[in-house]
PDB file of C-alpha atoms and ligand atoms in Angstrom:
ATOM      1  CA  MET O   1       0.000   0.000   0.000  1.00  0.00           C
ATOM      2  CA  LYS O   2       1.390   3.366  -1.016  1.00  0.00           C
ATOM      3  CA  ILE O   3       0.304   6.643   0.579  1.00  0.00           C
ATOM      4  CA  GLU O   4       0.659   9.583  -1.780  1.00  0.00           C
ATOM      5  CA  ASN O   5      -1.047  12.262   0.257  1.00  0.00           C
ATOM      6  CA  LYS O   6       1.373  14.725   1.811  1.00  0.00           C
ATOM      7  CA  ALA O   7      -1.155  17.341   2.974  1.00  0.00           C
ATOM      8  CA  PRO O   8      -0.559  18.301   6.605  1.00  0.00           C
ATOM      9  CA  GLY O   9      -3.399  18.288   9.120  1.00  0.00           C
ATOM     10  CA  LYS O  10      -6.120  15.710   9.413  1.00  0.00           C
ATOM     11  CA  ASP O  11      -5.001  13.236   6.773  1.00  0.00           C
ATOM     12  CA  VAL O  12      -2.383  10.585   7.314  1.00  0.00           C
ATOM     13  CA  THR O  13       0.882  11.012   5.417  1.00  0.00           C
ATOM     14  CA  ILE O  14       3.651   8.526   4.754  1.00  0.00           C
ATOM     15  CA  GLU O  15       5.866  10.541   7.137  1.00  0.00           C
ATOM     16  CA  ASP O  16       3.295  10.085   9.904  1.00  0.00           C
ATOM     17  CA  MET O  17       3.673   6.318   9.687  1.00  0.00           C
ATOM     18  CA  ALA O  18       7.377   6.424  10.494  1.00  0.00           C
ATOM     19  CA  THR O  19       7.477   9.356  12.866  1.00  0.00           C
ATOM     20  CA  LYS O  20       4.057   9.819  14.516  1.00  0.00           C
ATOM     21  CA  PHE O  21       2.882   6.229  15.038  1.00  0.00           C
ATOM     22  CA  PRO O  22       5.570   3.685  14.140  1.00  0.00           C
ATOM     23  CA  LEU O  23       4.393   1.116  16.712  1.00  0.00           C
ATOM     24  CA  VAL O  24       0.778   0.858  15.568  1.00  0.00           C
ATOM     25  CA  SER O  25       1.659   1.046  11.849  1.00  0.00           C
ATOM     26  CA  LYS O  26       1.596  -2.087   9.717  1.00  0.00           C
ATOM     27  CA  LYS O  27       5.021  -3.414   8.805  1.00  0.00           C
ATOM     28  CA  ASN O  28       3.565  -4.905   5.611  1.00  0.00           C
ATOM     29  CA  ASP O  29       0.153  -5.466   4.030  1.00  0.00           C
ATOM     30  CA  SER O  30      -0.457  -8.800   5.741  1.00  0.00           C
ATOM     31  CA  HIS O  31       0.626  -7.612   9.208  1.00  0.00           C
ATOM     32  CA  ASN O  32      -2.388  -7.949  11.538  1.00  0.00           C
ATOM     33  CA  SER O  33      -2.122  -8.248  15.313  1.00  0.00           C
ATOM     34  CA  LYS O  34      -3.411 -11.444  16.852  1.00  0.00           C
ATOM     35  CA  PHE O  35      -3.793 -11.819  20.597  1.00  0.00           C
ATOM     36  CA  THR O  36      -5.944 -13.508  23.184  1.00  0.00           C
ATOM     37  CA  ILE O  37      -7.921 -11.864  25.990  1.00  0.00           C
ATOM     38  CA  ALA O  38      -9.496 -14.105  28.628  1.00  0.00           C
ATOM     39  CA  GLY O  39      -9.253 -16.999  26.195  1.00  0.00           C
ATOM     40  CA  VAL O  40     -10.925 -15.079  23.335  1.00  0.00           C
ATOM     41  CA  GLU O  41      -8.864 -14.594  20.190  1.00  0.00           C
ATOM     42  CA  PHE O  42      -8.711 -11.203  18.475  1.00  0.00           C
ATOM     43  CA  GLY O  43      -7.500 -10.651  14.913  1.00  0.00           C
ATOM     44  CA  GLY O  44      -8.159 -14.248  13.877  1.00  0.00           C
ATOM     45  CA  ASN O  45     -11.173 -15.990  12.377  1.00  0.00           C
ATOM     46  CA  LEU O  46     -13.413 -15.167  15.315  1.00  0.00           C
ATOM     47  CA  ILE O  47     -15.232 -11.810  15.455  1.00  0.00           C
ATOM     48  CA  PRO O  48     -15.834 -11.346  19.204  1.00  0.00           C
ATOM     49  CA  VAL O  49     -19.003  -9.626  20.447  1.00  0.00           C
ATOM     50  CA  PHE O  50     -19.243  -7.308  23.485  1.00  0.00           C
ATOM     51  CA  ALA O  51     -22.822  -7.018  24.735  1.00  0.00           C
ATOM     52  CA  GLY O  52     -24.616  -5.498  27.674  1.00  0.00           C
ATOM     53  CA  PRO O  53     -26.448  -2.476  29.020  1.00  0.00           C
ATOM     54  CA  ASN O  54     -25.255   1.072  28.769  1.00  0.00           C
ATOM     55  CA  MET O  55     -24.942   1.302  32.521  1.00  0.00           C
ATOM     56  CA  VAL O  56     -24.465  -1.229  35.307  1.00  0.00           C
ATOM     57  CA  GLU O  57     -27.801  -0.285  36.854  1.00  0.00           C
ATOM     58  CA  SER O  58     -28.180  -2.922  39.548  1.00  0.00           C
ATOM     59  CA  LYS O  59     -26.712  -6.215  40.715  1.00  0.00           C
ATOM     60  CA  GLU O  60     -29.747  -8.137  39.452  1.00  0.00           C
ATOM     61  CA  LEU O  61     -29.857  -6.443  36.050  1.00  0.00           C
ATOM     62  CA  ILE O  62     -26.206  -6.930  35.180  1.00  0.00           C
ATOM     63  CA  GLN O  63     -26.277 -10.564  36.298  1.00  0.00           C
ATOM     64  CA  ASP O  64     -29.388 -11.256  34.221  1.00  0.00           C
ATOM     65  CA  VAL O  65     -27.831  -9.610  31.154  1.00  0.00           C
ATOM     66  CA  ALA O  66     -24.567 -11.517  31.648  1.00  0.00           C
ATOM     67  CA  ILE O  67     -26.347 -14.871  31.652  1.00  0.00           C
ATOM     68  CA  ASN O  68     -28.563 -14.025  28.694  1.00  0.00           C
ATOM     69  CA  VAL O  69     -25.955 -12.534  26.369  1.00  0.00           C
ATOM     70  CA  LYS O  70     -23.577 -15.379  27.157  1.00  0.00           C
ATOM     71  CA  ASN O  71     -26.285 -17.897  26.251  1.00  0.00           C
ATOM     72  CA  SER O  72     -26.700 -16.144  22.904  1.00  0.00           C
ATOM     73  CA  GLY O  73     -22.967 -16.407  22.203  1.00  0.00           C
ATOM     74  CA  ALA O  74     -21.535 -13.058  23.371  1.00  0.00           C
ATOM     75  CA  HIS O  75     -17.839 -13.225  24.262  1.00  0.00           C
ATOM     76  CA  PHE O  76     -17.695 -10.242  26.666  1.00  0.00           C
ATOM     77  CA  LEU O  77     -20.150  -8.493  28.965  1.00  0.00           C
ATOM     78  CA  ARG O  78     -20.102  -4.702  28.574  1.00  0.00           C
ATOM     79  CA  GLY O  79     -21.491  -2.024  30.899  1.00  0.00           C
ATOM     80  CA  GLY O  80     -20.358   1.230  32.468  1.00  0.00           C
ATOM     81  CA  ALA O  81     -20.287   1.927  36.199  1.00  0.00           C
ATOM     82  CA  PHE O  82     -18.309   5.121  35.686  1.00  0.00           C
ATOM     83  CA  LYS O  83     -20.264   7.018  33.020  1.00  0.00           C
ATOM     84  CA  PRO O  84     -19.478  10.172  31.047  1.00  0.00           C
ATOM     85  CA  LEU O  85     -23.116  11.327  31.191  1.00  0.00           C
ATOM     86  CA  THR O  86     -23.743  14.284  28.887  1.00  0.00           C
ATOM     87  CA  PHE O  87     -25.854  16.203  31.412  1.00  0.00           C
ATOM     88  CA  PRO O  88     -25.026  16.584  35.105  1.00  0.00           C
ATOM     89  CA  TYR O  89     -28.546  16.308  36.537  1.00  0.00           C
ATOM     90  CA  ARG O  90     -28.742  12.944  38.293  1.00  0.00           C
ATOM     91  CA  SER O  91     -31.704  11.068  39.692  1.00  0.00           C
ATOM     92  CA  VAL O  92     -32.012   7.725  41.430  1.00  0.00           C
ATOM     93  CA  LYS O  93     -32.303   6.072  38.028  1.00  0.00           C
ATOM     94  CA  TYR O  94     -29.940   8.288  36.063  1.00  0.00           C
ATOM     95  CA  ASN O  95     -26.880   7.923  38.217  1.00  0.00           C
ATOM     96  CA  GLU O  96     -23.487   6.300  38.038  1.00  0.00           C
ATOM     97  CA  THR O  97     -23.101   3.228  40.231  1.00  0.00           C
ATOM     98  CA  ARG O  98     -19.283   3.616  40.444  1.00  0.00           C
ATOM     99  CA  GLU O  99     -17.449   1.265  42.895  1.00  0.00           C
ATOM    100  CA  GLN O 100     -20.661  -0.569  43.706  1.00  0.00           C
ATOM    101  CA  GLY O 101     -21.284  -1.084  39.979  1.00  0.00           C
ATOM    102  CA  ILE O 102     -17.800  -2.544  39.529  1.00  0.00           C
ATOM    103  CA  ASN O 103     -18.562  -5.011  42.337  1.00  0.00           C
ATOM    104  CA  TRP O 104     -21.833  -5.943  40.624  1.00  0.00           C
ATOM    105  CA  LEU O 105     -19.933  -6.465  37.361  1.00  0.00           C
ATOM    106  CA  SER O 106     -17.508  -8.713  39.202  1.00  0.00           C
ATOM    107  CA  ASN O 107     -20.379 -10.756  40.594  1.00  0.00           C
ATOM    108  CA  ALA O 108     -22.021 -11.050  37.144  1.00  0.00           C
ATOM    109  CA  LYS O 109     -18.703 -12.119  35.621  1.00  0.00           C
ATOM    110  CA  ASP O 110     -18.328 -14.924  38.180  1.00  0.00           C
ATOM    111  CA  LYS O 111     -21.949 -16.055  38.050  1.00  0.00           C
ATOM    112  CA  ALA O 112     -22.174 -16.165  34.250  1.00  0.00           C
ATOM    113  CA  GLY O 113     -18.561 -17.075  33.501  1.00  0.00           C
ATOM    114  CA  ILE O 114     -18.085 -14.261  30.979  1.00  0.00           C
ATOM    115  CA  PRO O 115     -15.205 -11.740  30.864  1.00  0.00           C
ATOM    116  CA  VAL O 116     -16.013  -8.035  31.166  1.00  0.00           C
ATOM    117  CA  ILE O 117     -15.163  -4.711  29.586  1.00  0.00           C
ATOM    118  CA  THR O 118     -15.946  -1.460  31.389  1.00  0.00           C
ATOM    119  CA  GLU O 119     -15.068   2.210  31.062  1.00  0.00           C
ATOM    120  CA  VAL O 120     -12.338   3.971  33.029  1.00  0.00           C
ATOM    121  CA  MET O 121     -12.692   7.740  33.339  1.00  0.00           C
ATOM    122  CA  GLU O 122     -10.389   8.774  36.169  1.00  0.00           C
ATOM    123  CA  GLU O 123      -6.803   7.844  36.873  1.00  0.00           C
ATOM    124  CA  GLY O 124      -7.643   7.376  40.566  1.00  0.00           C
ATOM    125  CA  PHE O 125      -9.856   4.377  39.771  1.00  0.00           C
ATOM    126  CA  VAL O 126      -7.598   2.624  37.256  1.00  0.00           C
ATOM    127  CA  GLN O 127      -6.199   0.120  39.768  1.00  0.00           C
ATOM    128  CA  MET O 128      -9.546  -0.689  41.328  1.00  0.00           C
ATOM    129  CA  ILE O 129     -11.263  -1.266  37.969  1.00  0.00           C
ATOM    130  CA  SER O 130      -8.304  -3.292  36.678  1.00  0.00           C
ATOM    131  CA  GLY O 131      -8.932  -5.783  39.468  1.00  0.00           C
ATOM    132  CA  VAL O 132     -12.234  -6.759  37.821  1.00  0.00           C
ATOM    133  CA  ALA O 133     -12.146  -5.730  34.142  1.00  0.00           C
ATOM    134  CA  ASP O 134     -10.619  -7.954  31.482  1.00  0.00           C
ATOM    135  CA  ILE O 135     -10.518  -4.967  29.119  1.00  0.00           C
ATOM    136  CA  LEU O 136     -10.358  -1.281  30.087  1.00  0.00           C
ATOM    137  CA  GLN O 137     -12.540   0.902  27.879  1.00  0.00           C
ATOM    138  CA  ILE O 138     -11.495   4.456  27.053  1.00  0.00           C
ATOM    139  CA  GLY O 139     -14.580   6.389  26.012  1.00  0.00           C
ATOM    140  CA  THR O 140     -14.917   8.687  23.050  1.00  0.00           C
ATOM    141  CA  ARG O 141     -14.700  11.752  25.283  1.00  0.00           C
ATOM    142  CA  ASN O 142     -11.340  10.644  26.674  1.00  0.00           C
ATOM    143  CA  MET O 143      -9.570   9.475  23.516  1.00  0.00           C
ATOM    144  CA  GLN O 144      -6.936  12.180  23.908  1.00  0.00           C
ATOM    145  CA  ASN O 145      -6.773  12.214  27.719  1.00  0.00           C
ATOM    146  CA  PHE O 146      -3.123  11.179  27.501  1.00  0.00           C
ATOM    147  CA  PRO O 147      -2.403  10.834  31.257  1.00  0.00           C
ATOM    148  CA  LEU O 148      -5.409   8.495  31.512  1.00  0.00           C
ATOM    149  CA  LEU O 149      -4.245   6.490  28.471  1.00  0.00           C
ATOM    150  CA  THR O 150      -0.771   6.114  29.951  1.00  0.00           C
ATOM    151  CA  ALA O 151      -2.086   5.121  33.394  1.00  0.00           C
ATOM    152  CA  CYS O 152      -4.337   2.464  31.830  1.00  0.00           C
ATOM    153  CA  ALA O 153      -1.552   1.230  29.559  1.00  0.00           C
ATOM    154  CA  LYS O 154       0.785   0.754  32.525  1.00  0.00           C
ATOM    155  CA  THR O 155      -1.586  -1.761  34.147  1.00  0.00           C
ATOM    156  CA  GLY O 156      -0.805  -4.152  31.280  1.00  0.00           C
ATOM    157  CA  LYS O 157      -4.561  -4.744  30.882  1.00  0.00           C
ATOM    158  CA  PRO O 158      -5.942  -4.885  27.332  1.00  0.00           C
ATOM    159  CA  ILE O 159      -7.462  -1.570  26.256  1.00  0.00           C
ATOM    160  CA  MET O 160     -10.318  -0.632  23.936  1.00  0.00           C
ATOM    161  CA  LEU O 161      -9.742   2.851  22.572  1.00  0.00           C
ATOM    162  CA  LYS O 162     -12.966   4.384  21.313  1.00  0.00           C
ATOM    163  CA  ARG O 163     -12.552   6.934  18.566  1.00  0.00           C
ATOM    164  CA  GLY O 164     -13.206  10.523  19.630  1.00  0.00           C
ATOM    165  CA  TYR O 165     -16.402  11.550  17.843  1.00  0.00           C
ATOM    166  CA  GLY O 166     -14.597  14.466  16.268  1.00  0.00           C
ATOM    167  CA  ALA O 167     -11.255  12.729  15.791  1.00  0.00           C
ATOM    168  CA  SER O 168      -9.479  11.990  12.534  1.00  0.00           C
ATOM    169  CA  LEU O 169      -7.910   8.597  11.885  1.00  0.00           C
ATOM    170  CA  ARG O 170      -4.546  10.307  12.360  1.00  0.00           C
ATOM    171  CA  ASP O 171      -5.442  11.524  15.867  1.00  0.00           C
ATOM    172  CA  TRP O 172      -6.927   8.140  16.779  1.00  0.00           C
ATOM    173  CA  LEU O 173      -3.776   6.259  15.795  1.00  0.00           C
ATOM    174  CA  GLY O 174      -1.670   8.852  17.635  1.00  0.00           C
ATOM    175  CA  ALA O 175      -3.626   8.098  20.814  1.00  0.00           C
ATOM    176  CA  ALA O 176      -3.152   4.333  20.307  1.00  0.00           C
ATOM    177  CA  GLU O 177       0.579   4.960  19.936  1.00  0.00           C
ATOM    178  CA  TYR O 178       0.640   6.485  23.465  1.00  0.00           C
ATOM    179  CA  ILE O 179      -0.705   3.190  24.818  1.00  0.00           C
ATOM    180  CA  MET O 180       1.669   0.999  22.853  1.00  0.00           C
ATOM    181  CA  LEU O 181       4.615   3.140  23.891  1.00  0.00           C
ATOM    182  CA  GLU O 182       4.114   1.800  27.430  1.00  0.00           C
ATOM    183  CA  GLY O 183       4.718  -1.723  26.132  1.00  0.00           C
ATOM    184  CA  ASN O 184       1.014  -2.581  26.089  1.00  0.00           C
ATOM    185  CA  GLU O 185       0.237  -4.379  22.829  1.00  0.00           C
ATOM    186  CA  LYS O 186      -3.321  -5.551  23.454  1.00  0.00           C
ATOM    187  CA  ILE O 187      -5.126  -2.560  21.986  1.00  0.00           C
ATOM    188  CA  ILE O 188      -8.498  -2.689  20.251  1.00  0.00           C
ATOM    189  CA  LEU O 189      -9.776   0.310  18.292  1.00  0.00           C
ATOM    190  CA  CYS O 190     -13.524   1.020  18.359  1.00  0.00           C
ATOM    191  CA  GLU O 191     -15.427   3.132  15.829  1.00  0.00           C
ATOM    192  CA  ARG O 192     -18.536   4.469  17.613  1.00  0.00           C
ATOM    193  CA  GLY O 193     -19.799   7.181  15.284  1.00  0.00           C
ATOM    194  CA  VAL O 194     -18.632  10.652  14.438  1.00  0.00           C
ATOM    195  CA  SER O 195     -20.405  13.967  14.772  1.00  0.00           C
ATOM    196  CA  VAL O 196     -21.226  15.755  11.535  1.00  0.00           C
ATOM    197  CA  PRO O 197     -23.623  18.686  11.130  1.00  0.00           C
ATOM    198  CA  HIS O 198     -26.480  16.775   9.524  1.00  0.00           C
ATOM    199  CA  THR O 199     -26.632  14.234  12.361  1.00  0.00           C
ATOM    200  CA  HIS O 200     -28.047  16.718  14.856  1.00  0.00           C
ATOM    201  CA  ARG O 201     -31.364  14.928  15.349  1.00  0.00           C
ATOM    202  CA  ALA O 202     -32.440  12.573  18.116  1.00  0.00           C
ATOM    203  CA  SER O 203     -32.605   9.693  15.661  1.00  0.00           C
ATOM    204  CA  SER O 204     -29.118  10.300  14.252  1.00  0.00           C
ATOM    205  CA  ARG O 205     -26.888  11.708  16.921  1.00  0.00           C
ATOM    206  CA  PHE O 206     -23.722  10.420  15.245  1.00  0.00           C
ATOM    207  CA  LEU O 207     -22.790   8.924  11.891  1.00  0.00           C
ATOM    208  CA  LEU O 208     -21.201   5.457  11.920  1.00  0.00           C
ATOM    209  CA  ASP O 209     -18.044   5.853   9.853  1.00  0.00           C
ATOM    210  CA  LEU O 210     -17.956   2.467   8.147  1.00  0.00           C
ATOM    211  CA  GLN O 211     -15.350   3.652   5.684  1.00  0.00           C
ATOM    212  CA  VAL O 212     -12.828   4.121   8.482  1.00  0.00           C
ATOM    213  CA  ILE O 213     -12.733   0.342   8.941  1.00  0.00           C
ATOM    214  CA  PRO O 214     -10.984  -0.500   5.656  1.00  0.00           C
ATOM    215  CA  ALA O 215      -9.109   2.820   5.869  1.00  0.00           C
ATOM    216  CA  ALA O 216      -7.670   2.001   9.295  1.00  0.00           C
ATOM    217  CA  LYS O 217      -6.850  -1.538   8.210  1.00  0.00           C
ATOM    218  CA  GLU O 218      -4.608  -0.163   5.469  1.00  0.00           C
ATOM    219  CA  LEU O 219      -2.507   1.608   8.100  1.00  0.00           C
ATOM    220  CA  THR O 220      -2.603  -0.277  11.382  1.00  0.00           C
ATOM    221  CA  HIS O 221      -2.227  -3.880  12.487  1.00  0.00           C
ATOM    222  CA  LEU O 222      -4.593  -3.342  15.463  1.00  0.00           C
ATOM    223  CA  PRO O 223      -8.035  -4.998  15.502  1.00  0.00           C
ATOM    224  CA  ILE O 224     -11.029  -2.704  14.948  1.00  0.00           C
ATOM    225  CA  VAL O 225     -14.452  -3.029  16.536  1.00  0.00           C
ATOM    226  CA  SER O 226     -17.674  -1.263  15.535  1.00  0.00           C
ATOM    227  CA  ASP O 227     -20.278   0.019  18.014  1.00  0.00           C
ATOM    228  CA  PRO O 228     -23.496   0.646  16.044  1.00  0.00           C
ATOM    229  CA  SER O 229     -25.510   1.275  19.237  1.00  0.00           C
ATOM    230  CA  HIS O 230     -23.746   4.480  20.252  1.00  0.00           C
ATOM    231  CA  ALA O 231     -23.358   5.567  16.637  1.00  0.00           C
ATOM    232  CA  THR O 232     -26.984   5.306  15.597  1.00  0.00           C
ATOM    233  CA  PHE O 233     -28.582   6.117  18.986  1.00  0.00           C
ATOM    234  CA  TRP O 234     -31.672   4.526  17.447  1.00  0.00           C
ATOM    235  CA  ARG O 235     -32.778   0.912  17.906  1.00  0.00           C
ATOM    236  CA  PRO O 236     -34.178   0.224  14.395  1.00  0.00           C
ATOM    237  CA  TRP O 237     -30.831   1.178  12.838  1.00  0.00           C
ATOM    238  CA  VAL O 238     -28.668  -1.057  15.050  1.00  0.00           C
ATOM    239  CA  LYS O 239     -29.251  -4.292  13.138  1.00  0.00           C
ATOM    240  CA  PRO O 240     -28.545  -2.893   9.642  1.00  0.00           C
ATOM    241  CA  MET O 241     -25.414  -1.077  10.840  1.00  0.00           C
ATOM    242  CA  ALA O 242     -24.188  -4.139  12.767  1.00  0.00           C
ATOM    243  CA  LEU O 243     -24.543  -6.291   9.647  1.00  0.00           C
ATOM    244  CA  ALA O 244     -22.895  -3.608   7.518  1.00  0.00           C
ATOM    245  CA  SER O 245     -20.011  -3.431  10.022  1.00  0.00           C
ATOM    246  CA  VAL O 246     -19.394  -7.155   9.717  1.00  0.00           C
ATOM    247  CA  ALA O 247     -19.501  -6.847   5.932  1.00  0.00           C
ATOM    248  CA  ALA O 248     -17.054  -3.922   6.147  1.00  0.00           C
ATOM    249  CA  GLY O 249     -14.505  -6.176   7.813  1.00  0.00           C
ATOM    250  CA  VAL O 250     -14.593  -5.413  11.548  1.00  0.00           C
ATOM    251  CA  ASP O 251     -12.743  -7.558  14.066  1.00  0.00           C
ATOM    252  CA  GLY O 252     -15.444  -7.238  16.731  1.00  0.00           C
ATOM    253  CA  ILE O 253     -18.877  -5.769  17.489  1.00  0.00           C
ATOM    254  CA  MET O 254     -20.096  -3.892  20.553  1.00  0.00           C
ATOM    255  CA  LEU O 255     -23.860  -3.844  21.150  1.00  0.00           C
ATOM    256  CA  GLU O 256     -26.076  -2.423  23.845  1.00  0.00           C
ATOM    257  CA  VAL O 257     -28.469  -5.079  25.098  1.00  0.00           C
ATOM    258  CA  HIS O 258     -31.066  -4.546  27.834  1.00  0.00           C
ATOM    259  CA  PRO O 259     -33.948  -6.769  29.050  1.00  0.00           C
ATOM    260  CA  ASP O 260     -36.352  -3.817  28.884  1.00  0.00           C
ATOM    261  CA  PRO O 261     -34.809  -1.293  26.458  1.00  0.00           C
ATOM    262  CA  ASP O 262     -37.488   1.394  26.894  1.00  0.00           C
ATOM    263  CA  ASN O 263     -36.688   1.494  30.599  1.00  0.00           C
ATOM    264  CA  SER O 264     -32.904   1.584  30.247  1.00  0.00           C
ATOM    265  CA  ALA O 265     -31.566   4.156  32.738  1.00  0.00           C
ATOM    266  CA  VAL O 266     -29.442   5.786  30.024  1.00  0.00           C
ATOM    267  CA  ASP O 267     -30.081   6.197  26.276  1.00  0.00           C
ATOM    268  CA  PRO O 268     -33.283   4.067  26.126  1.00  0.00           C
ATOM    269  CA  LEU O 269     -33.603   4.616  22.377  1.00  0.00           C
ATOM    270  CA  GLN O 270     -30.595   2.496  21.472  1.00  0.00           C
ATOM    271  CA  PRO O 271     -30.423  -0.899  23.252  1.00  0.00           C
ATOM    272  CA  ILE O 272     -31.880  -4.041  21.698  1.00  0.00           C
ATOM    273  CA  ASP O 273     -33.604  -6.742  23.753  1.00  0.00           C
ATOM    274  CA  TYR O 274     -32.472 -10.332  24.369  1.00  0.00           C
ATOM    275  CA  SER O 275     -34.538 -11.796  21.566  1.00  0.00           C
ATOM    276  CA  ASP O 276     -33.323  -9.345  18.917  1.00  0.00           C
ATOM    277  CA  PHE O 277     -29.740  -9.792  20.140  1.00  0.00           C
ATOM    278  CA  SER O 278     -29.954 -13.548  19.846  1.00  0.00           C
ATOM    279  CA  LYS O 279     -31.345 -13.333  16.286  1.00  0.00           C
ATOM    280  CA  LEU O 280     -28.766 -10.721  15.311  1.00  0.00           C
ATOM    281  CA  MET O 281     -25.925 -12.981  16.469  1.00  0.00           C
ATOM    282  CA  VAL O 282     -27.092 -15.658  14.019  1.00  0.00           C
ATOM    283  CA  THR O 283     -27.417 -13.188  11.143  1.00  0.00           C
ATOM    284  CA  MET O 284     -24.049 -11.531  11.833  1.00  0.00           C
ATOM    285  CA  ASP O 285     -22.464 -14.982  11.924  1.00  0.00           C
ATOM    286  CA  ALA O 286     -23.915 -15.749   8.484  1.00  0.00           C
ATOM    287  CA  VAL O 287     -22.587 -12.448   7.069  1.00  0.00           C
ATOM    288  CA  ALA O 288     -19.144 -13.089   8.603  1.00  0.00           C
ATOM    289  CA  LYS O 289     -19.007 -16.549   7.053  1.00  0.00           C
ATOM    290  CA  ALA O 290     -20.227 -15.440   3.651  1.00  0.00           C
ATOM    291  CA  SER O 291     -18.029 -12.319   3.500  1.00  0.00           C
ATOM    292  CA  TYR O 292     -14.723 -13.379   5.003  1.00  0.00           C
ATOM    293  CA  ASN O 293     -14.961 -17.012   6.077  1.00  0.00           C
ATOM    294  CA  ARG O 294     -14.872 -15.697   9.652  1.00  0.00           C
ATOM    295  CA  HIS O 295     -17.362 -16.488  12.390  1.00  0.00           C
ATOM    296  CA  ILE O 296     -19.142 -15.081  15.431  1.00  0.00           C
ATOM    297  CA  LEU O 297     -20.814 -18.209  16.814  1.00  0.00           C
ATOM    298  CA  GLY O 298     -19.285 -21.628  17.445  1.00  0.00           C
TER     299      GLY O 298
HETATM  300  C1  PEP I 301     -20.294   3.422  26.297  1.00  0.00           C
HETATM  301  O1  PEP I 301     -19.767   2.517  25.622  1.00  0.00           O
HETATM  302  O2  PEP I 301     -21.097   3.221  27.207  1.00  0.00           O
HETATM  303  C2  PEP I 301     -19.977   4.827  25.975  1.00  0.00           C
HETATM  304  C3  PEP I 301     -20.210   5.808  26.826  1.00  0.00           C
HETATM  305  O3  PEP I 301     -19.474   4.963  24.739  1.00  0.00           O
HETATM  306  P1  PEP I 301     -18.851   6.242  24.002  1.00  0.00           P
HETATM  307  O4  PEP I 301     -17.634   6.603  24.806  1.00  0.00           O
HETATM  308  O5  PEP I 301     -18.531   5.719  22.654  1.00  0.00           O
HETATM  309  O6  PEP I 301     -19.906   7.300  24.004  1.00  0.00           O
HETATM  310 MN1   MN I 302     -23.581   3.955  26.390  1.00  0.00          MN
END
């Protein structure tokens, strides 16, 4: 692959590869990272799925979700206890569960036998969360919080780096380079939608940048996950964008799943229920097989 573009700014140049992000750059066209997290292989034939509620709302809810998504074939349980909520007005329902939520995640992980991914927002909680999480999630709003990235990287825990919703591919790879510079090689990129002017409606808060998947794969050896739930912010669009993500060549899928989506404490417009999740797993598996001879189930 040859990069001709030399324009400075948002676009990646050939000089960037050698000087700005040498560690995350591909050494050759067939260079793709392969690694295992909690027994689940990334970058191979499997396309792992991360599923769960937006927020760890209660001990019972997260345990119920863990059991159900695992039964449908999910590889990781997702859910935030530390949440970057857009508005500061909390209520009993709309509230972070913080340390208690991490303990509930730990319980759900043990009861269901499924590894977990959860968001880290503050350096002061990195150690505590690392004791439970199999993957540390850096949210879109923290993609360039470099002290946080470095603190997470130093734990040696695998890290999912969500793309900043206004970030270029160049900035995203630069942030991943900060993590790899600490000797941490288990990094997963996650496209979760970008903000563009015509998406300023409730039913299209962000635009899922599917094109960044093949674009990133030209440049980096790191696996790339798609999160159609946060991108679309709209339940009916999650299935088509999940299937399109698999067809676009992702290495993993993150999905919000809730037993009672309309009553989700946060972002009730976007989660899918257990039944739709289970059916979607089968359909995504078929697309993965037909498109790339990869698989999601079995
Ligand atoms: C999340 O995954 O719950 C989340 C807050 O995602 P993002 O950082 O992409 O908004
Ligand atoms: Mn969310």
